[in-house]
Amino acid sequence: LKNEKEVYDYIKSIHDIEYIAIANPNDTVKPDVIEKEEIEKEANITNLKIFFFIPFNLFGSDGKSFYINVPDGIWHIEANISSSQGIIYASLYDENGKLIAYSNSMGCGERKCYFDTLSINHAGKYRLSIIIKNGIEGGYFIPHGFSFVNAGVKARIVMERVSSPCLPLLHISKLAPFLACSHNGMVFATKNDVSKAYRAGMAGGGWNNAALHPFINKIVNETVEKLQDFVNGTHARWLAIVGDSNMLPMYYYSSSNNDSSVGLGIPSDNPYSLNFSMAIGRIIAFDDIDASLLIARSVFYNDIAHGAWRKRFVFIFGEGFGETGGIFHQLPYSKIVKSMGFDVSIYGDFRNDRHSLEKNNAFNASYIEYEGHGDWFWMFSNIYTNYYSNVDTAHAKNYEMNPSIVLTAACLMARIDGIPLNENIGLAFIHAGAVAFIGATRETGKEAKLDWIEDNLIKNDTSIGEAFILSKLHEEMPTKAARVLYGDPALNPWEPK
């Protein structure tokens, strides 16, 4: 066989191909580090603030700013921040005041947070802003609370000048052959990556630079065009995207949102489905080990999915029925689920904070459905709460879950662009043992419609990828674009017979 095409054509001729795993072998290549600089900063923050509709500052300040000088060149900037108390919010701004990185301790760990970002020939005096909150903030209908802070904070900034902006977050292309083989499928290799779209004079990425979206989308379209040629002559039903969004970028649909703190545009895996003709899912996790375990849980699901937990279907809704999904979807749909043979539990009002959910083993279920507010680092909790009762990445990553399906109708819970992967709550559930997560990469609205997915899963016995892609045939936006599946699209979860 003389070339790649002949190899692929020969394999296709041996047996019918229904499963494809796409991967980027360049995810094993790291850029060279040319030089390195480390900076350490310390300060004390003292503040008393009360909230009643709006915040009232009584004394002190809840924040501190540090400044760092970033030279010309390609710089990978990392920051580790710690505090003696409270919740940390850390943001990095360039010399023009543009947000280029963000993190908080709910996404990272108790009294610590981390972020990293790129600066490409974008020299200047950057500002690191650190804000501490410590107290109670709640009241969905009448916001109120207080924050009292007397904390020492430390920041350690590491700047590395690197040879290339190509920064793979995971090195998992090596897992694609195993996944494809387990489904009698094939691997499609592509060397396209998002860093080809980066330009001099920028910091961050597509999430905060809308001008990059046409270049990133061009890379995705080129990959999709090659993928279309590849699947011709097959009966491909499933496509697994094996890699992070730097190496296998998402397509950015346009959005009216101008707030870079939640991300510009709407990143989506939709184009890889070839106009929704294939069921798609992305294999992604905190790290290579987690990704390997995710694949193993999917491949051996029927061997490990046993016990009373798999008959449980859990519904969690937002603040005190303030989220209409609890009334108009979850309560009536729970009756349908119960009639199908599931044991149903519903948590809302004062029973949807982290402590109550953990006490009631809410995350020990075959299906876990959440409708309410969300972010990439937490699920919004109950009507009166403190800073420490949210279900956040910092705590969820320590759960011990069975191979559950986590379905969410909430903003941003599947966002992975512009943040460290280990700060995403969807991937925290996968780290804890879940076998699949469905969520939105950006802010959404009332167009949740999880029942489109659930009906196909539990009534029609489809794979999760097929149920997911069938829901995309409806026209509502932005969920159609923003909603993604993290997991093996060919997984067919258990349901009562």
Coordinates of C-alpha atoms in Angstrom, one line a residue:
L1 CA 0.0 0.0 0.0
K2 CA 1.6 3.2 -1.2
N3 CA -0.1 6.0 0.8
E4 CA -2.5 6.8 3.6
K5 CA -5.6 6.8 1.3
E6 CA -4.8 3.3 0.1
V7 CA -4.4 2.1 3.7
Y8 CA -7.8 3.6 4.7
D9 CA -9.5 2.2 1.6
Y10 CA -8.2 -1.2 2.3
I11 CA -9.4 -1.2 5.9
K12 CA -12.8 0.0 4.7
S13 CA -13.0 -2.9 2.3
I14 CA -12.4 -5.5 5.0
H15 CA -15.6 -4.8 7.0
D16 CA -18.2 -2.1 7.3
I17 CA -17.0 0.9 9.4
E18 CA -19.6 2.4 11.8
Y19 CA -17.3 4.1 14.3
I20 CA -14.6 6.7 13.8
A21 CA -12.2 8.2 16.4
I22 CA -10.6 11.5 15.3
A23 CA -7.3 12.5 16.9
N24 CA -4.4 14.9 16.5
P25 CA -1.0 13.1 16.9
N26 CA 0.6 16.5 17.5
D27 CA -0.8 16.5 21.0
T28 CA 2.4 14.7 22.0
V29 CA 4.6 17.6 21.0
K30 CA 5.3 20.3 23.5
P31 CA 7.0 23.6 22.6
D32 CA 10.5 24.2 23.8
V33 CA 11.0 26.5 26.8
I34 CA 13.5 29.2 25.9
E35 CA 13.6 31.1 29.1
K36 CA 11.7 31.2 32.4
E37 CA 10.9 33.8 35.1
E38 CA 9.3 33.4 38.5
I39 CA 7.6 36.2 40.4
E40 CA 6.2 36.0 44.0
K41 CA 3.8 38.6 45.5
E42 CA 2.2 38.8 49.0
A43 CA -0.4 41.1 50.6
N44 CA -3.0 41.3 53.3
I45 CA -6.7 42.0 52.6
T46 CA -9.1 43.4 55.3
N47 CA -12.7 44.2 54.4
L48 CA -16.2 44.2 55.8
K49 CA -19.1 44.4 53.3
I50 CA -22.8 43.9 53.6
F51 CA -25.3 43.0 50.8
F52 CA -28.9 44.2 50.5
F53 CA -29.8 44.3 46.8
I54 CA -26.4 46.0 46.3
P55 CA -23.1 45.7 48.2
F56 CA -22.2 48.3 50.9
N57 CA -18.5 48.6 51.8
L58 CA -18.1 49.4 55.5
F59 CA -14.3 49.4 55.7
G60 CA -11.2 48.3 53.8
S61 CA -11.1 46.7 50.4
D62 CA -11.9 43.2 49.3
G63 CA -9.2 43.2 46.6
K64 CA -5.5 43.7 45.8
S65 CA -3.7 44.2 42.5
F66 CA -0.2 43.1 41.5
Y67 CA 1.6 44.1 38.3
I68 CA 3.9 42.1 36.1
N69 CA 5.9 43.1 33.1
V70 CA 5.5 40.8 30.1
P71 CA 8.1 41.2 27.3
D72 CA 7.6 40.6 23.6
G73 CA 7.7 37.0 22.4
I74 CA 5.4 33.9 23.0
W75 CA 4.9 33.6 26.7
H76 CA 3.0 31.0 28.7
I77 CA 1.9 32.6 31.9
E78 CA 0.8 30.6 34.9
A79 CA -0.4 31.9 38.3
N80 CA -1.0 30.1 41.6
I81 CA -2.8 32.1 44.2
S82 CA -3.6 31.1 47.8
S83 CA -5.3 32.8 50.7
S84 CA -5.6 32.1 54.5
Q85 CA -9.4 32.3 54.3
G86 CA -12.4 32.8 52.0
I87 CA -13.2 32.3 48.3
I88 CA -10.6 33.7 45.9
Y89 CA -11.4 35.4 42.6
A90 CA -8.4 36.0 40.4
S91 CA -8.2 37.9 37.1
L92 CA -5.4 38.9 34.8
Y93 CA -5.7 42.0 32.5
D94 CA -3.4 43.2 29.8
E95 CA -2.1 46.8 29.7
N96 CA -5.3 47.9 27.9
G97 CA -7.5 46.5 30.7
K98 CA -8.6 43.5 28.6
L99 CA -9.4 40.3 30.6
I100 CA -7.0 37.5 29.5
A101 CA -7.3 34.9 32.3
Y102 CA -9.7 34.2 35.1
S103 CA -10.0 31.6 38.0
N104 CA -11.6 31.2 41.4
S105 CA -11.1 28.7 44.2
M106 CA -14.5 27.1 43.7
G107 CA -13.1 25.8 40.5
C108 CA -9.7 24.8 41.9
G109 CA -9.6 24.0 45.6
E110 CA -10.0 25.3 49.1
R111 CA -8.4 28.7 49.4
K112 CA -6.4 28.3 46.2
C113 CA -6.8 29.0 42.5
Y114 CA -4.8 28.6 39.3
F115 CA -4.9 29.9 35.7
D116 CA -2.7 30.0 32.7
T117 CA -2.8 31.9 29.4
L118 CA -0.8 32.9 26.3
S119 CA 0.7 36.2 25.4
I120 CA 1.9 36.4 21.8
N121 CA 4.1 39.5 21.1
H122 CA 1.8 41.5 23.3
A123 CA 4.2 43.2 25.7
G124 CA 3.0 45.4 28.5
K125 CA 2.3 45.9 32.2
Y126 CA -0.2 43.2 33.1
R127 CA -2.4 43.5 36.2
L128 CA -3.3 40.6 38.4
S129 CA -6.5 41.3 40.4
I130 CA -7.3 39.2 43.5
I131 CA -10.6 39.5 45.4
I132 CA -11.5 37.6 48.6
K133 CA -15.1 36.9 49.9
N134 CA -15.8 35.3 53.2
G135 CA -19.3 35.0 54.6
I136 CA -22.9 34.5 53.4
E137 CA -24.4 35.7 50.1
G138 CA -27.9 34.5 49.2
G139 CA -31.5 35.3 48.8
Y140 CA -32.6 34.7 45.2
F141 CA -35.5 37.1 45.5
I142 CA -34.0 39.6 47.9
P143 CA -30.2 39.3 47.7
H144 CA -28.5 39.9 51.0
G145 CA -25.6 38.8 53.1
F146 CA -22.2 39.9 54.3
S147 CA -18.4 39.3 53.8
F148 CA -15.7 39.8 56.5
V149 CA -12.2 39.2 55.3
N150 CA -8.9 39.4 57.2
A151 CA -6.6 37.3 55.0
G152 CA -3.1 37.0 53.8
V153 CA -2.8 36.3 50.0
K154 CA 0.1 34.9 48.1
A155 CA 0.6 34.8 44.3
R156 CA 3.3 32.9 42.4
I157 CA 3.5 33.8 38.7
V158 CA 5.6 31.7 36.3
M159 CA 6.3 33.0 32.8
E160 CA 7.9 30.8 30.2
R161 CA 8.9 32.0 26.8
V162 CA 8.1 29.1 24.5
S163 CA 9.0 28.3 20.9
S164 CA 5.4 27.9 19.7
P165 CA 1.8 28.8 20.8
C166 CA 0.8 25.2 20.3
L167 CA 0.0 24.0 23.8
P168 CA -1.7 20.6 24.0
L169 CA -3.7 20.2 27.2
L170 CA -4.0 16.4 26.9
H171 CA -1.8 13.8 25.2
I172 CA -4.5 11.3 24.4
S173 CA -4.3 10.7 20.6
K174 CA -2.6 7.4 21.7
L175 CA -6.0 6.3 23.1
A176 CA -7.8 6.7 19.8
P177 CA -6.8 3.3 18.4
F178 CA -8.0 1.5 21.5
L179 CA -11.3 3.3 21.4
A180 CA -11.8 2.7 17.7
C181 CA -10.7 -0.9 17.9
S182 CA -13.2 -1.6 20.7
H183 CA -16.0 -0.6 18.4
N184 CA -14.5 -2.2 15.2
G185 CA -13.9 1.3 13.9
M186 CA -11.1 3.3 12.4
V187 CA -8.9 6.3 13.5
F188 CA -8.9 9.5 11.4
A189 CA -5.7 11.5 12.1
T190 CA -5.5 15.3 11.6
K191 CA -2.7 17.6 12.5
N192 CA -4.8 20.8 12.5
D193 CA -4.7 22.8 15.8
V194 CA -6.1 26.0 17.0
S195 CA -2.7 27.7 17.5
K196 CA -2.4 28.2 13.7
A197 CA -5.1 30.9 14.1
Y198 CA -3.2 32.8 16.8
R199 CA -1.8 36.2 15.8
A200 CA 0.9 38.5 17.1
G201 CA -0.4 41.2 19.4
M202 CA -2.9 39.1 21.3
A203 CA -3.2 37.4 24.7
G204 CA -5.7 34.7 25.6
G205 CA -7.5 32.8 22.8
G206 CA -10.8 32.5 20.9
W207 CA -12.7 32.9 24.1
N208 CA -11.7 36.6 24.5
N209 CA -10.6 37.5 20.9
A210 CA -13.6 37.3 18.6
A211 CA -11.3 38.4 15.7
L212 CA -9.8 34.9 15.9
H213 CA -13.1 33.1 15.3
P214 CA -13.0 33.2 11.4
F215 CA -9.4 31.7 11.5
I216 CA -10.4 29.0 14.0
N217 CA -13.5 28.2 12.1
K218 CA -11.5 27.9 8.9
I219 CA -9.3 25.2 10.6
V220 CA -12.4 23.3 11.7
N221 CA -13.9 23.5 8.3
E222 CA -10.7 22.2 6.7
T223 CA -10.8 19.2 9.1
V224 CA -14.5 18.6 8.5
E225 CA -13.9 18.6 4.7
K226 CA -11.2 15.9 5.1
L227 CA -13.4 14.0 7.5
Q228 CA -16.2 14.0 4.9
D229 CA -13.9 12.5 2.3
F230 CA -12.8 9.9 4.9
V231 CA -16.3 8.7 5.8
N232 CA -17.4 8.4 2.2
G233 CA -17.9 4.7 1.5
T234 CA -18.6 3.9 5.1
H235 CA -21.8 3.6 7.2
A236 CA -20.3 5.7 10.0
R237 CA -22.8 6.3 12.8
W238 CA -20.6 7.5 15.6
L239 CA -17.6 9.9 15.8
A240 CA -15.5 10.3 18.9
I241 CA -13.4 13.5 19.1
V242 CA -10.4 12.4 21.1
G243 CA -8.6 15.5 22.3
D244 CA -8.8 19.0 23.8
S245 CA -10.1 22.1 22.0
N246 CA -6.6 23.3 21.4
M247 CA -5.7 20.3 19.3
L248 CA -9.2 19.6 17.9
P249 CA -10.8 23.0 18.1
M250 CA -14.5 23.8 18.5
Y251 CA -16.3 25.9 15.9
Y252 CA -17.3 29.4 17.1
Y253 CA -20.9 30.4 16.2
S254 CA -21.7 34.1 16.5
S255 CA -23.2 35.5 19.6
S256 CA -24.5 38.9 20.8
N257 CA -22.6 38.4 24.1
N258 CA -19.8 40.9 24.6
D259 CA -18.7 39.7 28.1
S260 CA -15.4 37.9 27.7
S261 CA -15.6 36.7 31.3
V262 CA -18.1 34.1 30.2
G263 CA -16.5 33.7 26.7
L264 CA -17.2 35.2 23.3
G265 CA -19.0 33.3 20.6
I266 CA -20.6 29.9 21.1
P267 CA -18.0 27.1 20.8
S268 CA -19.5 23.9 19.4
D269 CA -18.6 20.4 18.1
N270 CA -21.6 20.4 15.7
P271 CA -19.6 20.6 12.4
Y272 CA -17.9 17.3 13.2
S273 CA -21.3 15.6 13.0
L274 CA -21.3 16.2 9.2
N275 CA -24.7 18.0 9.3
F276 CA -25.9 15.8 12.1
S277 CA -25.5 12.6 10.2
M278 CA -23.2 11.1 12.8
A279 CA -23.6 10.9 16.6
I280 CA -20.7 12.8 18.2
G281 CA -19.0 12.9 21.6
R282 CA -15.7 14.3 22.8
I283 CA -13.3 12.3 24.9
I284 CA -11.9 14.8 27.3
A285 CA -11.0 14.8 31.0
F286 CA -8.7 16.4 33.6
D287 CA -5.7 14.5 32.3
D288 CA -4.5 11.5 30.3
I289 CA -5.3 9.0 33.0
D290 CA -8.8 10.3 33.5
A291 CA -9.4 10.1 29.7
S292 CA -8.2 6.5 29.7
L293 CA -10.5 5.6 32.6
L294 CA -13.4 7.3 30.8
I295 CA -12.9 5.2 27.8
A296 CA -12.5 2.0 30.0
R297 CA -15.8 2.8 31.8
S298 CA -17.5 3.2 28.4
V299 CA -16.1 0.1 26.8
F300 CA -16.7 -2.1 29.9
Y301 CA -19.9 -0.4 31.0
N302 CA -22.1 -3.5 30.8
D303 CA -19.6 -5.4 33.0
I304 CA -19.4 -2.7 35.8
A305 CA -22.9 -1.1 35.8
H306 CA -24.5 -3.2 38.5
G307 CA -26.2 -2.4 41.8
A308 CA -29.2 -0.6 43.1
W309 CA -27.8 2.8 42.0
R310 CA -28.5 2.1 38.3
K311 CA -32.3 2.1 38.9
R312 CA -32.1 5.6 40.4
F313 CA -33.0 8.7 38.4
V314 CA -32.3 12.0 40.2
F315 CA -33.7 15.4 39.4
I316 CA -32.2 18.6 40.8
F317 CA -33.8 22.0 40.2
G318 CA -32.9 25.6 40.9
E319 CA -33.7 28.1 43.6
G320 CA -37.0 27.5 45.3
F321 CA -38.9 26.7 42.1
G322 CA -37.6 30.0 40.8
E323 CA -36.3 27.9 38.0
T324 CA -39.4 26.9 36.0
G325 CA -37.7 23.7 34.8
G326 CA -38.6 22.2 38.2
I327 CA -42.3 22.8 37.7
F328 CA -42.8 22.4 34.0
H329 CA -40.3 19.7 33.1
Q330 CA -38.9 17.8 36.1
L331 CA -42.1 17.1 38.1
P332 CA -44.2 15.8 35.2
Y333 CA -41.3 14.0 33.6
S334 CA -40.4 12.3 36.8
K335 CA -43.7 10.5 36.6
I336 CA -42.8 9.2 33.1
V337 CA -39.4 8.0 34.4
K338 CA -41.0 6.3 37.3
S339 CA -43.5 4.5 35.0
M340 CA -40.4 3.2 33.1
G341 CA -39.2 1.4 36.2
F342 CA -36.7 3.9 37.7
D343 CA -36.6 4.9 41.4
V344 CA -37.0 8.6 41.3
S345 CA -35.7 11.3 43.7
I346 CA -36.3 15.1 43.3
Y347 CA -34.2 17.7 45.1
G348 CA -35.0 21.4 45.2
D349 CA -35.7 24.3 47.6
F350 CA -33.5 23.8 50.7
R351 CA -32.4 20.3 49.6
N352 CA -30.3 21.2 46.6
D353 CA -27.3 22.6 48.3
R354 CA -24.1 20.5 48.4
H355 CA -24.5 19.3 52.0
S356 CA -28.1 18.0 51.5
L357 CA -27.3 16.5 48.1
E358 CA -24.3 14.6 49.5
K359 CA -26.3 13.5 52.6
N360 CA -29.0 12.1 50.3
N361 CA -26.5 10.4 47.9
A362 CA -28.0 12.4 45.1
F363 CA -25.0 11.7 42.9
N364 CA -25.3 7.9 43.4
A365 CA -27.7 7.3 40.4
S366 CA -27.8 6.1 36.9
Y367 CA -29.1 9.4 35.6
I368 CA -28.6 12.8 37.3
E369 CA -30.5 15.7 35.7
Y370 CA -29.9 19.3 36.7
E371 CA -31.9 22.3 35.7
G372 CA -31.0 25.7 37.1
H373 CA -28.2 28.2 37.0
G374 CA -24.7 27.1 36.4
D375 CA -21.2 28.0 35.5
W376 CA -18.1 26.1 34.4
F377 CA -17.1 25.7 38.1
W378 CA -20.4 25.2 39.9
M379 CA -24.1 24.3 40.0
F380 CA -26.0 27.1 41.6
S381 CA -27.5 25.9 44.9
N382 CA -30.5 26.8 47.0
I383 CA -32.4 30.0 47.8
Y384 CA -30.4 30.9 50.9
T385 CA -26.8 29.8 50.8
N386 CA -23.2 30.7 51.8
Y387 CA -20.2 30.7 49.6
Y388 CA -19.3 27.1 50.7
S389 CA -22.5 25.2 49.9
N390 CA -22.4 25.2 46.1
V391 CA -21.7 22.0 44.2
D392 CA -18.5 23.2 42.7
T393 CA -15.5 21.6 41.0
A394 CA -13.4 21.9 44.1
H395 CA -15.7 19.4 45.9
A396 CA -17.3 17.4 43.1
K397 CA -13.9 16.2 41.9
N398 CA -13.6 14.3 45.2
Y399 CA -16.8 12.4 44.9
E400 CA -16.9 8.7 44.2
M401 CA -19.5 8.1 41.6
N402 CA -20.7 5.1 39.6
P403 CA -20.7 5.3 35.8
S404 CA -23.5 7.8 35.8
I405 CA -25.0 9.9 33.0
V406 CA -25.1 13.6 34.0
L407 CA -27.5 15.8 32.0
T408 CA -27.6 19.5 32.6
A409 CA -29.8 22.4 31.4
A410 CA -27.7 25.2 32.8
C411 CA -25.3 27.8 31.5
L412 CA -21.6 27.2 30.9
M413 CA -21.1 23.9 32.7
A414 CA -19.4 22.4 29.7
R415 CA -17.1 25.3 28.9
I416 CA -13.5 24.3 28.4
D417 CA -12.0 27.1 26.3
G418 CA -9.8 29.6 28.2
I419 CA -9.8 27.7 31.5
P420 CA -7.7 24.8 32.9
L421 CA -9.5 21.5 32.2
N422 CA -9.4 20.5 35.9
E423 CA -11.5 23.5 36.8
N424 CA -14.6 22.5 34.7
I425 CA -17.4 20.9 36.8
G426 CA -18.5 18.6 34.0
L427 CA -15.0 17.1 33.8
A428 CA -15.0 17.0 37.7
F429 CA -18.0 14.6 37.5
I430 CA -16.1 12.5 34.9
H431 CA -13.0 12.5 37.2
A432 CA -15.3 11.3 40.0
G433 CA -16.5 8.3 37.9
A434 CA -19.3 9.5 35.6
V435 CA -19.4 8.0 32.2
A436 CA -20.9 10.9 30.3
F437 CA -21.7 14.6 30.7
I438 CA -24.0 16.8 28.6
G439 CA -23.9 20.5 29.1
A440 CA -23.5 23.9 27.5
T441 CA -20.3 25.7 26.6
R442 CA -22.0 29.1 26.9
E443 CA -24.9 30.9 28.5
T444 CA -28.3 29.4 27.5
G445 CA -32.0 30.1 28.3
K446 CA -35.3 28.5 28.6
E447 CA -34.7 26.2 25.5
A448 CA -33.3 23.4 27.7
K449 CA -35.4 20.5 26.4
L450 CA -33.5 17.6 28.1
D451 CA -36.6 15.4 27.5
W452 CA -35.6 15.3 23.8
I453 CA -32.5 13.4 24.9
E454 CA -34.1 11.4 27.7
D455 CA -36.9 10.1 25.6
N456 CA -34.5 8.6 23.1
L457 CA -32.4 7.1 25.8
I458 CA -35.0 5.5 28.0
K459 CA -37.9 5.0 25.6
N460 CA -36.1 4.2 22.3
D461 CA -33.0 2.5 23.7
T462 CA -30.5 4.6 21.6
S463 CA -26.9 5.3 22.4
I464 CA -26.2 8.5 24.3
G465 CA -24.6 10.0 21.1
E466 CA -27.6 9.2 19.0
A467 CA -30.0 10.7 21.6
F468 CA -27.8 13.7 21.8
I469 CA -27.6 14.3 18.0
L470 CA -31.3 13.7 17.5
S471 CA -31.9 16.6 19.9
K472 CA -29.9 18.8 17.6
L473 CA -32.5 18.4 14.8
H474 CA -34.6 20.9 16.6
E475 CA -34.0 24.5 15.7
E476 CA -33.7 26.3 19.0
M477 CA -30.6 28.3 19.7
P478 CA -28.2 28.7 21.5
T479 CA -28.6 25.2 23.0
K480 CA -28.4 23.6 19.6
A481 CA -24.9 25.1 19.2
A482 CA -23.7 25.3 22.8
R483 CA -24.7 21.8 24.1
V484 CA -22.0 19.2 23.9
L485 CA -21.4 15.6 24.9
Y486 CA -18.3 14.6 26.8
G487 CA -18.1 10.8 26.6
D488 CA -18.2 7.9 24.1
P489 CA -21.1 8.6 21.7
A490 CA -21.7 4.8 21.3
L491 CA -22.4 4.2 24.9
N492 CA -25.9 2.7 25.4
P493 CA -26.8 3.2 29.1
W494 CA -28.8 0.7 31.1
E495 CA -32.5 1.2 31.6
P496 CA -35.1 -1.0 33.4
K497 CA -36.7 -3.6 31.1

